[in-house]
């Protein structure tokens, strides 16, 4: 073979080896950076743009797709210790003609974190209302979606600001009172009594604890590589003290500001989605809500745990679109 041709293959091979080695090094040494790149790429692929809004000296970080139109805009509130990108798996299956807004909850990701901030559910509701007014999202009533802690906030928001919301989707929301505690809640109470609250299962600090949390929140047993588990931990560890403070604040929430005490004030059409095998918040919560919210419908998903958005994104998207179509008499566009 001609020497120039050989040299060409050597150079080409070397050129290809550089990005491959860089990827391997990132995976092994900086898995958290790889996770951030992954979310950046996914947002870009789905057409979600990141922006910032300000209320006085407070900053909100959010992503959006589309523009307000004749159909209701959709505001999506994530759960405890998550971020706006947790909704991307659902966004993938939502029609592109909908105006979507996913915001980082107070103190999370790109939204301001302040030691002076009110971390109670009512405090978060007021912050989200500030965000809504910054974007003028309530110029026309919008559809509000929340999951877990975000569902707690969404439900109380609908009770406190009824003119802002035209319909509501609550995905296994927190904030309800049960007649009996499930094993997870019993464990939390034992940790609190033994002063071992530093070991909250929802605040992992090692790959092993992260794996345990994923098993707790999911019915589906995801096989996650050790490096990815480490990356997920590395992303969270700098924020764990805040998460711990937030968790204790919302666990000890004054009852009059909870979803349980305000659910009868929710008058808009409400969709309740719950994973039947939820180990964090018992599925019986769906019936508790349905009995108090007159205009509501319940969807219980088989073989699904607490992480409904992650485990069943296509089904979740379809349920939301079908609900909006039935409530607002809009065309039900075929999901891609």
Short mmCIF file of C-alpha atoms in Angstrom, two decimals:
data_model
loop_
_atom_site.label_atom_id
_atom_site.label_comp_id
_atom_site.label_asym_id
_atom_site.label_seq_id
_atom_site.Cartn_x
_atom_site.Cartn_y
_atom_site.Cartn_z
CA UNK A 1 0.00 0.00 0.00
CA UNK A 2 1.24 3.50 -0.79
CA UNK A 3 2.90 5.13 2.22
CA UNK A 4 0.75 8.25 1.86
CA UNK A 5 -2.40 6.12 2.08
CA UNK A 6 -1.05 4.42 5.19
CA UNK A 7 -0.28 7.79 6.75
CA UNK A 8 -3.78 8.97 5.88
CA UNK A 9 -5.34 6.05 7.77
CA UNK A 10 -3.02 6.62 10.74
CA UNK A 11 -3.91 10.31 10.88
CA UNK A 12 -7.62 9.56 10.45
CA UNK A 13 -7.48 6.93 13.17
CA UNK A 14 -5.70 9.32 15.49
CA UNK A 15 -8.26 12.04 14.80
CA UNK A 16 -11.12 9.69 15.64
CA UNK A 17 -9.33 8.38 18.71
CA UNK A 18 -9.19 11.85 20.32
CA UNK A 19 -12.96 12.34 20.79
CA UNK A 20 -13.38 8.66 21.70
CA UNK A 21 -10.71 8.92 24.39
CA UNK A 22 -12.17 12.21 25.59
CA UNK A 23 -15.59 10.56 25.92
CA UNK A 24 -14.15 7.59 27.83
CA UNK A 25 -12.15 9.90 30.11
CA UNK A 26 -15.25 12.02 30.79
CA UNK A 27 -17.28 8.92 31.57
CA UNK A 28 -14.66 7.58 33.97
CA UNK A 29 -13.40 10.80 35.55
CA UNK A 30 -16.20 13.35 35.22
CA UNK A 31 -19.51 11.47 34.89
CA UNK A 32 -21.42 14.47 36.29
CA UNK A 33 -20.19 16.62 33.39
CA UNK A 34 -21.37 13.95 30.97
CA UNK A 35 -24.82 14.00 32.58
CA UNK A 36 -25.04 17.79 32.11
CA UNK A 37 -24.04 17.44 28.48
CA UNK A 38 -26.68 14.76 28.06
CA UNK A 39 -29.43 17.06 29.33
CA UNK A 40 -28.14 19.93 27.18
CA UNK A 41 -28.25 17.72 24.10
CA UNK A 42 -31.73 16.40 24.96
CA UNK A 43 -33.11 19.92 25.47
CA UNK A 44 -31.63 21.00 22.15
CA UNK A 45 -33.05 17.96 20.36
CA UNK A 46 -36.54 18.59 21.74
CA UNK A 47 -36.45 22.32 21.02
CA UNK A 48 -36.52 23.38 24.68
CA UNK A 49 -34.82 26.74 25.23
CA UNK A 50 -33.42 27.85 28.60
CA UNK A 51 -34.21 31.36 29.83
CA UNK A 52 -34.14 33.37 33.06
CA UNK A 53 -36.81 35.55 34.64
CA UNK A 54 -36.34 37.98 37.52
CA UNK A 55 -38.58 39.20 40.30
CA UNK A 56 -36.65 41.98 42.05
CA UNK A 57 -33.36 40.26 43.02
CA UNK A 58 -34.74 36.73 42.71
CA UNK A 59 -33.88 34.66 39.61
CA UNK A 60 -35.97 31.88 38.09
CA UNK A 61 -34.47 29.45 35.58
CA UNK A 62 -36.84 27.76 33.16
CA UNK A 63 -37.05 26.05 29.79
CA UNK A 64 -39.81 26.46 27.26
CA UNK A 65 -41.05 25.40 23.86
CA UNK A 66 -43.66 27.06 21.68
CA UNK A 67 -45.67 30.21 22.19
CA UNK A 68 -48.95 30.99 23.95
CA UNK A 69 -51.91 30.36 21.63
CA UNK A 70 -55.58 29.43 21.71
CA UNK A 71 -54.74 26.27 23.67
CA UNK A 72 -53.80 26.62 27.35
CA UNK A 73 -50.11 26.99 28.15
CA UNK A 74 -48.71 24.21 30.36
CA UNK A 75 -46.58 24.92 33.43
CA UNK A 76 -44.73 21.91 34.85
CA UNK A 77 -43.43 21.69 38.44
CA UNK A 78 -40.85 19.02 39.30
CA UNK A 79 -40.41 17.10 42.52
CA UNK A 80 -38.08 17.27 45.51
CA UNK A 81 -34.35 17.59 44.65
CA UNK A 82 -35.04 17.25 40.90
CA UNK A 83 -34.92 19.95 38.21
CA UNK A 84 -36.76 21.20 35.13
CA UNK A 85 -35.08 18.61 32.87
CA UNK A 86 -36.87 15.72 34.59
CA UNK A 87 -39.85 16.59 32.35
CA UNK A 88 -37.92 16.03 29.10
CA UNK A 89 -38.98 12.39 28.91
CA UNK A 90 -42.63 13.55 28.85
CA UNK A 91 -41.97 16.58 26.62
CA UNK A 92 -40.67 14.16 23.99
CA UNK A 93 -44.20 12.77 23.57
CA UNK A 94 -46.17 16.02 23.79
CA UNK A 95 -47.41 17.74 20.60
CA UNK A 96 -45.11 20.50 19.41
CA UNK A 97 -47.98 22.95 19.04
CA UNK A 98 -48.37 23.24 22.82
CA UNK A 99 -46.71 26.02 24.80
CA UNK A 100 -44.66 24.27 27.50
CA UNK A 101 -42.84 25.85 30.44
CA UNK A 102 -40.69 23.83 32.88
CA UNK A 103 -39.30 25.81 35.81
CA UNK A 104 -36.64 25.00 38.39
CA UNK A 105 -38.43 25.08 41.73
CA UNK A 106 -37.22 27.54 44.42
CA UNK A 107 -33.65 26.77 45.45
CA UNK A 108 -33.21 24.11 42.76
CA UNK A 109 -30.71 24.11 39.88
CA UNK A 110 -30.66 27.57 38.23
CA UNK A 111 -33.29 29.22 40.43
CA UNK A 112 -32.09 31.39 43.33
CA UNK A 113 -31.23 29.67 46.58
CA UNK A 114 -31.26 31.93 49.62
CA UNK A 115 -30.92 31.13 53.31
CA UNK A 116 -33.62 33.74 53.89
CA UNK A 117 -36.09 32.11 51.51
CA UNK A 118 -39.34 30.63 52.79
CA UNK A 119 -39.08 26.94 51.88
CA UNK A 120 -42.55 26.01 53.10
CA UNK A 121 -45.12 24.85 50.56
CA UNK A 122 -46.94 28.18 50.83
CA UNK A 123 -43.61 29.99 50.39
CA UNK A 124 -42.96 27.97 47.21
CA UNK A 125 -46.50 28.65 45.97
CA UNK A 126 -45.91 32.39 46.33
CA UNK A 127 -42.59 32.14 44.49
CA UNK A 128 -44.18 30.22 41.62
CA UNK A 129 -46.88 32.91 41.45
CA UNK A 130 -44.13 35.52 41.11
CA UNK A 131 -42.66 33.47 38.26
CA UNK A 132 -46.06 33.22 36.58
CA UNK A 133 -46.49 36.98 36.77
CA UNK A 134 -42.96 37.60 35.46
CA UNK A 135 -43.84 35.62 32.32
CA UNK A 136 -47.42 36.97 32.24
CA UNK A 137 -48.39 33.31 31.98
CA UNK A 138 -51.66 34.06 33.73
CA UNK A 139 -52.75 36.52 31.04
CA UNK A 140 -54.94 33.57 30.15
CA UNK A 141 -55.60 30.64 32.55
CA UNK A 142 -53.04 27.86 32.09
CA UNK A 143 -52.85 24.12 32.75
CA UNK A 144 -50.72 23.31 35.80
CA UNK A 145 -48.90 20.00 36.28
CA UNK A 146 -46.94 18.94 39.35
CA UNK A 147 -45.37 15.71 40.54
CA UNK A 148 -44.56 14.69 44.14
CA UNK A 149 -43.48 17.89 45.98
CA UNK A 150 -44.30 19.80 42.78
CA UNK A 151 -47.77 18.23 42.90
CA UNK A 152 -48.16 19.46 46.47
CA UNK A 153 -47.25 22.99 45.34
CA UNK A 154 -49.47 22.74 42.23
CA UNK A 155 -52.52 21.68 44.25
CA UNK A 156 -52.13 24.47 46.81
CA UNK A 157 -51.45 26.96 43.99
CA UNK A 158 -54.74 26.02 42.32
CA UNK A 159 -56.50 26.57 45.66
CA UNK A 160 -54.87 29.95 46.36
CA UNK A 161 -54.83 31.35 42.81
CA UNK A 162 -57.92 29.81 41.17
CA UNK A 163 -58.18 32.47 38.44
CA UNK A 164 -54.69 31.57 37.14
CA UNK A 165 -55.45 27.91 36.49
CA UNK A 166 -57.92 26.41 34.01
CA UNK A 167 -57.12 22.76 34.76
CA UNK A 168 -54.76 20.69 36.88
CA UNK A 169 -52.76 17.45 36.69
CA UNK A 170 -51.48 16.02 39.98
CA UNK A 171 -48.97 13.20 39.59
CA UNK A 172 -48.61 11.27 42.88
CA UNK A 173 -48.58 14.52 44.86
CA UNK A 174 -47.27 14.91 48.39
CA UNK A 175 -49.12 16.76 51.13
CA UNK A 176 -51.88 14.28 52.01
CA UNK A 177 -52.73 12.70 55.36
CA UNK A 178 -53.14 8.91 55.49
CA UNK A 179 -54.87 6.82 58.13
CA UNK A 180 -51.82 4.52 58.30
CA UNK A 181 -48.16 5.08 57.45
CA UNK A 182 -46.52 3.09 54.68
CA UNK A 183 -43.07 1.49 55.33
CA UNK A 184 -41.23 4.49 53.85
CA UNK A 185 -42.95 7.00 56.16
CA UNK A 186 -42.46 4.65 59.13
CA UNK A 187 -38.74 4.56 58.33
CA UNK A 188 -38.58 8.36 58.18
CA UNK A 189 -40.22 8.65 61.60
CA UNK A 190 -37.77 6.12 63.04
CA UNK A 191 -34.85 8.11 61.63
CA UNK A 192 -36.24 11.32 63.10
CA UNK A 193 -36.75 9.76 66.52
CA UNK A 194 -33.23 8.32 66.52
CA UNK A 195 -31.71 11.66 65.45
CA UNK A 196 -30.38 9.94 62.32
CA UNK A 197 -32.19 12.32 59.97
CA UNK A 198 -28.90 12.87 58.13
CA UNK A 199 -29.63 9.55 56.42
CA UNK A 200 -32.81 10.55 54.60
CA UNK A 201 -33.34 7.93 51.83
CA UNK A 202 -34.24 10.62 49.28
CA UNK A 203 -30.90 12.41 49.79
CA UNK A 204 -28.20 9.94 48.68
CA UNK A 205 -24.51 10.70 49.19
CA UNK A 206 -22.97 7.51 47.74
CA UNK A 207 -23.59 5.47 44.57
CA UNK A 208 -25.03 2.69 46.73
CA UNK A 209 -27.50 5.06 48.36
CA UNK A 210 -28.39 6.47 44.93
CA UNK A 211 -29.15 2.94 43.71
CA UNK A 212 -31.34 2.34 46.77
CA UNK A 213 -33.22 5.60 46.13
CA UNK A 214 -33.87 4.63 42.51
CA UNK A 215 -35.24 1.28 43.66
CA UNK A 216 -37.43 3.04 46.22
CA UNK A 217 -38.88 5.46 43.67
CA UNK A 218 -39.23 3.09 40.71
CA UNK A 219 -41.10 -0.12 40.12
CA UNK A 220 -38.99 -0.75 37.03
CA UNK A 221 -35.53 -1.92 38.04
CA UNK A 222 -33.19 0.21 35.93
CA UNK A 223 -29.69 -1.16 35.45
CA UNK A 224 -27.60 1.97 35.98
CA UNK A 225 -23.79 1.74 35.53
CA UNK A 226 -21.71 2.55 38.62
CA UNK A 227 -20.16 5.60 36.93
CA UNK A 228 -23.55 7.07 36.14
CA UNK A 229 -24.64 6.51 39.75
CA UNK A 230 -21.47 8.32 40.84
CA UNK A 231 -22.23 11.14 38.41
CA UNK A 232 -25.75 11.52 39.77
CA UNK A 233 -24.34 11.68 43.31
CA UNK A 234 -21.65 14.21 42.32
CA UNK A 235 -24.31 16.48 40.84
CA UNK A 236 -26.36 16.39 44.05
CA UNK A 237 -23.77 16.38 46.86
CA UNK A 238 -23.09 20.16 46.79
CA UNK A 239 -26.83 20.70 47.33
CA UNK A 240 -27.53 18.03 49.96
CA UNK A 241 -27.52 20.42 52.92
CA UNK A 242 -30.17 22.51 51.18
CA UNK A 243 -32.21 19.41 50.29
CA UNK A 244 -32.08 18.29 53.91
CA UNK A 245 -33.30 21.69 55.12
CA UNK A 246 -36.06 21.72 52.50
CA UNK A 247 -37.13 18.17 53.34
CA UNK A 248 -37.47 18.92 57.05
CA UNK A 249 -39.39 22.10 56.23
CA UNK A 250 -42.00 20.40 54.06
CA UNK A 251 -42.29 17.30 56.27
CA UNK A 252 -43.15 19.55 59.21
CA UNK A 253 -45.48 21.71 57.09
CA UNK A 254 -48.27 23.40 59.03
CA UNK A 255 -51.42 21.47 58.16
CA UNK A 256 -53.50 24.50 57.16
CA UNK A 257 -51.17 25.15 54.25
CA UNK A 258 -51.02 21.53 53.06
CA UNK A 259 -52.71 20.04 50.03
CA UNK A 260 -54.84 17.90 52.33
CA UNK A 261 -56.34 20.98 54.01
CA UNK A 262 -56.84 22.85 50.73
CA UNK A 263 -57.94 20.16 48.27
CA UNK A 264 -61.62 20.96 48.74
CA UNK A 265 -60.86 24.49 47.51
CA UNK A 266 -59.72 23.16 44.12
CA UNK A 267 -62.57 23.84 41.70
CA UNK A 268 -60.91 23.40 38.29
CA UNK A 269 -61.05 20.09 36.37
CA UNK A 270 -58.36 17.92 37.94
CA UNK A 271 -56.53 14.86 36.69
CA UNK A 272 -54.95 12.56 39.29
CA UNK A 273 -52.23 10.18 38.08
CA UNK A 274 -50.60 7.63 40.41
CA UNK A 275 -48.33 4.62 40.11
CA UNK A 276 -50.03 1.62 41.70
CA UNK A 277 -46.74 0.35 43.18
CA UNK A 278 -45.69 3.74 44.63
CA UNK A 279 -43.55 3.02 47.74
CA UNK A 280 -43.05 6.69 48.65
CA UNK A 281 -46.62 8.04 48.62
CA UNK A 282 -49.34 5.42 48.85
CA UNK A 283 -51.68 5.09 45.88
CA UNK A 284 -54.67 5.42 48.22
CA UNK A 285 -53.94 9.14 48.04
CA UNK A 286 -55.67 9.16 44.65
CA UNK A 287 -59.00 8.22 46.29
CA UNK A 288 -58.49 10.81 49.04
CA UNK A 289 -58.15 13.53 46.41
CA UNK A 290 -60.98 12.25 44.23
CA UNK A 291 -63.43 12.33 47.14
CA UNK A 292 -62.64 15.99 47.87
CA UNK A 293 -62.19 17.40 44.35
CA UNK A 294 -65.61 17.17 42.72
CA UNK A 295 -64.49 17.62 39.11
CA UNK A 296 -61.70 15.05 39.05
CA UNK A 297 -60.68 11.83 37.35
CA UNK A 298 -58.20 9.22 38.50
CA UNK A 299 -55.67 7.27 36.43
CA UNK A 300 -53.78 4.51 38.26
CA UNK A 301 -50.87 3.04 36.31
CA UNK A 302 -50.06 -0.63 36.75
CA UNK A 303 -46.44 -1.71 37.20
CA UNK A 304 -45.38 1.82 38.03
CA UNK A 305 -43.85 3.38 41.12
CA UNK A 306 -43.42 6.93 42.39
CA UNK A 307 -41.33 8.11 39.42
CA UNK A 308 -44.28 8.08 37.02
CA UNK A 309 -42.73 10.73 34.77
CA UNK A 310 -39.55 8.70 34.31
CA UNK A 311 -41.09 5.22 34.20
CA UNK A 312 -44.10 5.89 31.98
CA UNK A 313 -43.40 9.10 30.02
CA UNK A 314 -45.34 8.16 26.87
CA UNK A 315 -48.40 7.09 28.86
CA UNK A 316 -48.19 10.21 31.03
CA UNK A 317 -48.04 12.45 27.96
CA UNK A 318 -51.01 10.69 26.38
CA UNK A 319 -53.09 10.99 29.54
CA UNK A 320 -52.33 14.71 29.76
CA UNK A 321 -53.19 15.35 26.10
CA UNK A 322 -56.40 13.31 26.31
CA UNK A 323 -57.40 15.14 29.50
CA UNK A 324 -56.78 18.56 27.96
CA UNK A 325 -58.77 17.55 24.87
CA UNK A 326 -61.73 16.38 26.96
CA UNK A 327 -61.74 19.41 29.25
CA UNK A 328 -61.03 22.18 26.77
CA UNK A 329 -62.64 20.65 23.66
CA UNK A 330 -59.41 20.94 21.69
CA UNK A 331 -58.23 18.65 18.93
CA UNK A 332 -56.30 15.70 20.23
CA UNK A 333 -53.19 15.68 18.08
CA UNK A 334 -51.61 12.31 17.50
CA UNK A 335 -48.58 11.76 19.71
CA UNK A 336 -45.31 11.34 17.88
#
